[in-house]
PDB file of C-alpha atoms in Angstrom:
ATOM      1  CA  GLN A 510       6.510  18.713  -0.747  1.00 71.00           C
ATOM      2  CA  GLU A 511       5.378  15.129  -1.138  1.00 76.00           C
ATOM      3  CA  LEU A 512       4.386  13.718   2.227  1.00 89.00           C
ATOM      4  CA  LEU A 513       4.170  10.094   1.086  1.00 94.00           C
ATOM      5  CA  VAL A 514       6.514   8.681  -1.540  1.00 93.00           C
ATOM      6  CA  GLU A 515       5.974   5.212  -2.978  1.00 94.00           C
ATOM      7  CA  SER A 516       8.488   3.004  -4.732  1.00 95.00           C
ATOM      8  CA  GLY A 517       8.818  -0.574  -5.901  1.00 96.00           C
ATOM      9  CA  GLY A 518       6.223  -0.922  -8.630  1.00 94.00           C
ATOM     10  CA  GLY A 519       6.919  -2.573 -11.943  1.00 97.00           C
ATOM     11  CA  LEU A 520       6.207  -5.472 -14.247  1.00 97.00           C
ATOM     12  CA  VAL A 521       6.109  -8.984 -12.810  1.00 97.00           C
ATOM     13  CA  GLN A 522       4.974 -12.336 -14.150  1.00 98.00           C
ATOM     14  CA  PRO A 523       1.981 -14.156 -12.676  1.00 98.00           C
ATOM     15  CA  GLY A 524       3.038 -16.052  -9.580  1.00 98.00           C
ATOM     16  CA  GLY A 525       5.861 -13.627  -8.931  1.00 98.00           C
ATOM     17  CA  SER A 526       6.565 -11.316  -6.028  1.00 98.00           C
ATOM     18  CA  LEU A 527       7.057  -7.606  -5.555  1.00 98.00           C
ATOM     19  CA  THR A 528       7.583  -5.346  -2.556  1.00 98.00           C
ATOM     20  CA  LEU A 529       6.239  -1.814  -2.401  1.00 98.00           C
ATOM     21  CA  SER A 530       7.626   0.810  -0.039  1.00 97.00           C
ATOM     22  CA  CYS A 531       6.187   4.073   1.171  1.00 96.00           C
ATOM     23  CA  ALA A 532       8.178   6.628   3.106  1.00 93.00           C
ATOM     24  CA  ALA A 533       6.497   9.433   5.012  1.00 91.00           C
ATOM     25  CA  SER A 534       8.299  12.735   5.334  1.00 88.00           C
ATOM     26  CA  ARG A 535       7.096  13.678   8.795  1.00 83.00           C
ATOM     27  CA  SER A 536       7.652  11.913  12.091  1.00 80.00           C
ATOM     28  CA  THR A 537       4.049  12.702  13.061  1.00 79.00           C
ATOM     29  CA  PHE A 538       3.012   9.906  10.726  1.00 80.00           C
ATOM     30  CA  SER A 539       4.461   7.445  13.228  1.00 78.00           C
ATOM     31  CA  ILE A 540       1.137   7.537  15.078  1.00 83.00           C
ATOM     32  CA  SER A 541      -1.034   7.318  11.990  1.00 89.00           C
ATOM     33  CA  ILE A 542      -2.780   4.398  10.356  1.00 94.00           C
ATOM     34  CA  MET A 543      -0.887   3.679   7.146  1.00 95.00           C
ATOM     35  CA  GLY A 544      -1.999   1.521   4.312  1.00 96.00           C
ATOM     36  CA  TRP A 545      -2.172   0.670   0.656  1.00 98.00           C
ATOM     37  CA  TYR A 546      -5.026   1.138  -1.763  1.00 98.00           C
ATOM     38  CA  ARG A 547      -5.178   0.213  -5.421  1.00 98.00           C
ATOM     39  CA  GLN A 548      -7.108   1.304  -8.467  1.00 98.00           C
ATOM     40  CA  ALA A 549      -7.388  -0.864 -11.538  1.00 96.00           C
ATOM     41  CA  PRO A 550      -8.418   0.597 -14.925  1.00 91.00           C
ATOM     42  CA  GLY A 551     -12.135   1.317 -14.961  1.00 94.00           C
ATOM     43  CA  LYS A 552     -12.563   0.441 -11.296  1.00 96.00           C
ATOM     44  CA  GLU A 553     -12.875   2.361  -8.069  1.00 97.00           C
ATOM     45  CA  ARG A 554     -10.001   2.708  -5.636  1.00 97.00           C
ATOM     46  CA  GLU A 555     -10.109  -0.035  -3.024  1.00 98.00           C
ATOM     47  CA  LEU A 556      -8.349  -0.836   0.211  1.00 98.00           C
ATOM     48  CA  VAL A 557      -5.635  -3.480  -0.032  1.00 98.00           C
ATOM     49  CA  ALA A 558      -4.313  -3.475   3.525  1.00 98.00           C
ATOM     50  CA  ASP A 559      -3.633  -1.147   6.407  1.00 97.00           C
ATOM     51  CA  ILE A 560      -1.728  -1.220   9.659  1.00 97.00           C
ATOM     52  CA  THR A 561      -2.015   0.797  12.851  1.00 94.00           C
ATOM     53  CA  SER A 562       0.906   2.276  14.722  1.00 91.00           C
ATOM     54  CA  GLY A 563       0.507  -0.603  17.175  1.00 91.00           C
ATOM     55  CA  GLY A 564       0.852  -3.174  14.426  1.00 92.00           C
ATOM     56  CA  ASN A 565      -2.756  -4.286  13.971  1.00 96.00           C
ATOM     57  CA  ARG A 566      -3.245  -5.348  10.347  1.00 97.00           C
ATOM     58  CA  ASN A 567      -6.274  -5.423   8.126  1.00 97.00           C
ATOM     59  CA  TYR A 568      -6.431  -7.063   4.684  1.00 98.00           C
ATOM     60  CA  ALA A 569      -8.919  -7.073   1.852  1.00 98.00           C
ATOM     61  CA  ASP A 570     -10.245 -10.555   1.130  1.00 98.00           C
ATOM     62  CA  PRO A 571      -8.673 -10.855  -2.372  1.00 97.00           C
ATOM     63  CA  VAL A 572      -5.147 -10.464  -0.966  1.00 98.00           C
ATOM     64  CA  LYS A 573      -5.374 -12.402   2.298  1.00 98.00           C
ATOM     65  CA  GLY A 574      -2.674 -15.025   2.505  1.00 97.00           C
ATOM     66  CA  ARG A 575      -0.705 -13.497  -0.373  1.00 98.00           C
ATOM     67  CA  PHE A 576       0.135  -9.939   0.730  1.00 98.00           C
ATOM     68  CA  THR A 577       1.801  -8.799   3.938  1.00 98.00           C
ATOM     69  CA  ILE A 578       1.829  -5.241   5.224  1.00 98.00           C
ATOM     70  CA  SER A 579       4.443  -4.067   7.699  1.00 97.00           C
ATOM     71  CA  ARG A 580       5.940  -0.919   9.115  1.00 95.00           C
ATOM     72  CA  GLY A 581       9.567  -0.072   9.510  1.00 90.00           C
ATOM     73  CA  ILE A 582      11.091   0.356  12.935  1.00 86.00           C
ATOM     74  CA  ASP A 583      10.875   4.113  12.386  1.00 87.00           C
ATOM     75  CA  LYS A 584       7.095   3.695  12.085  1.00 85.00           C
ATOM     76  CA  ILE A 585       6.953   6.132   9.155  1.00 90.00           C
ATOM     77  CA  THR A 586       7.795   3.612   6.449  1.00 94.00           C
ATOM     78  CA  VAL A 587       5.261   1.048   5.333  1.00 96.00           C
ATOM     79  CA  TYR A 588       5.858  -1.959   3.117  1.00 97.00           C
ATOM     80  CA  LEU A 589       3.619  -4.223   1.117  1.00 98.00           C
ATOM     81  CA  GLN A 590       5.087  -7.627   0.322  1.00 98.00           C
ATOM     82  CA  MET A 591       3.083  -9.131  -2.525  1.00 98.00           C
ATOM     83  CA  ASN A 592       3.432 -12.818  -3.330  1.00 98.00           C
ATOM     84  CA  SER A 593       1.654 -15.138  -5.766  1.00 98.00           C
ATOM     85  CA  LEU A 594       0.674 -12.161  -7.875  1.00 98.00           C
ATOM     86  CA  LYS A 595      -2.214 -12.515 -10.294  1.00 98.00           C
ATOM     87  CA  PRO A 596      -3.122 -10.509 -13.392  1.00 97.00           C
ATOM     88  CA  GLU A 597      -6.084  -9.110 -11.470  1.00 97.00           C
ATOM     89  CA  ASP A 598      -3.632  -7.485  -9.042  1.00 98.00           C
ATOM     90  CA  THR A 599      -2.636  -5.122 -11.845  1.00 98.00           C
ATOM     91  CA  ALA A 600      -3.365  -1.588 -10.657  1.00 98.00           C
ATOM     92  CA  VAL A 601      -1.894   1.660  -9.493  1.00 98.00           C
ATOM     93  CA  TYR A 602      -1.072   1.215  -5.817  1.00 98.00           C
ATOM     94  CA  TYR A 603      -1.394   4.229  -3.543  1.00 97.00           C
ATOM     95  CA  CYS A 604       0.087   4.761  -0.113  1.00 97.00           C
ATOM     96  CA  ASN A 605      -2.348   6.235   2.393  1.00 96.00           C
ATOM     97  CA  ALA A 606      -2.000   7.679   5.857  1.00 95.00           C
ATOM     98  CA  ARG A 607      -4.790   8.678   8.205  1.00 92.00           C
ATOM     99  CA  LEU A 608      -3.974  10.997  11.090  1.00 88.00           C
ATOM    100  CA  GLY A 609      -6.955  12.141  13.067  1.00 87.00           C
ATOM    101  CA  ALA A 610      -9.376  13.753  10.626  1.00 90.00           C
ATOM    102  CA  MET A 611      -6.686  14.200   7.992  1.00 90.00           C
ATOM    103  CA  GLU A 612      -5.973  11.808   5.167  1.00 93.00           C
ATOM    104  CA  TYR A 613      -2.928  11.826   2.929  1.00 93.00           C
ATOM    105  CA  TRP A 614      -2.129  10.088  -0.353  1.00 95.00           C
ATOM    106  CA  GLY A 615       0.945   9.295  -2.351  1.00 95.00           C
ATOM    107  CA  LYS A 616       1.033   9.733  -6.102  1.00 96.00           C
ATOM    108  CA  GLY A 617       0.860   5.999  -6.748  1.00 96.00           C
ATOM    109  CA  THR A 618       3.066   3.340  -8.274  1.00 97.00           C
ATOM    110  CA  LEU A 619       2.019   1.059 -11.113  1.00 97.00           C
ATOM    111  CA  VAL A 620       2.085  -2.708 -10.649  1.00 98.00           C
ATOM    112  CA  THR A 621       1.548  -4.780 -13.779  1.00 98.00           C
ATOM    113  CA  VAL A 622       1.178  -8.545 -13.553  1.00 98.00           C
ATOM    114  CA  SER A 623       1.520 -10.050 -16.988  1.00 96.00           C
ATOM    115  CA  SER A 624       3.367 -12.757 -18.865  1.00 95.00           C
TER     116      SER A 624
END
């Protein structure tokens, strides 16, 4: 059973917007830190943004001011609103959840920014 399921990836032109969604399958994730990572071809996976159950947000410098992370009212859905997309944002985006010592990953969704 997939614990984290992402959706919303696709092809978008530079300057465009896209929203990613991640739904967790267990209510226990409501108290976890949830976030998004990305991995571009030939590069290591890196943090994009994360958010605590209390709503505290953390962003990587390259996306500050362009991306917004949020959680649904159910606390087990996390969104990533991406604006002003650049070709260098092209990557597979992974949903992540950290609960105590455990860490969980989604399978990833591809975002391609290209004209």
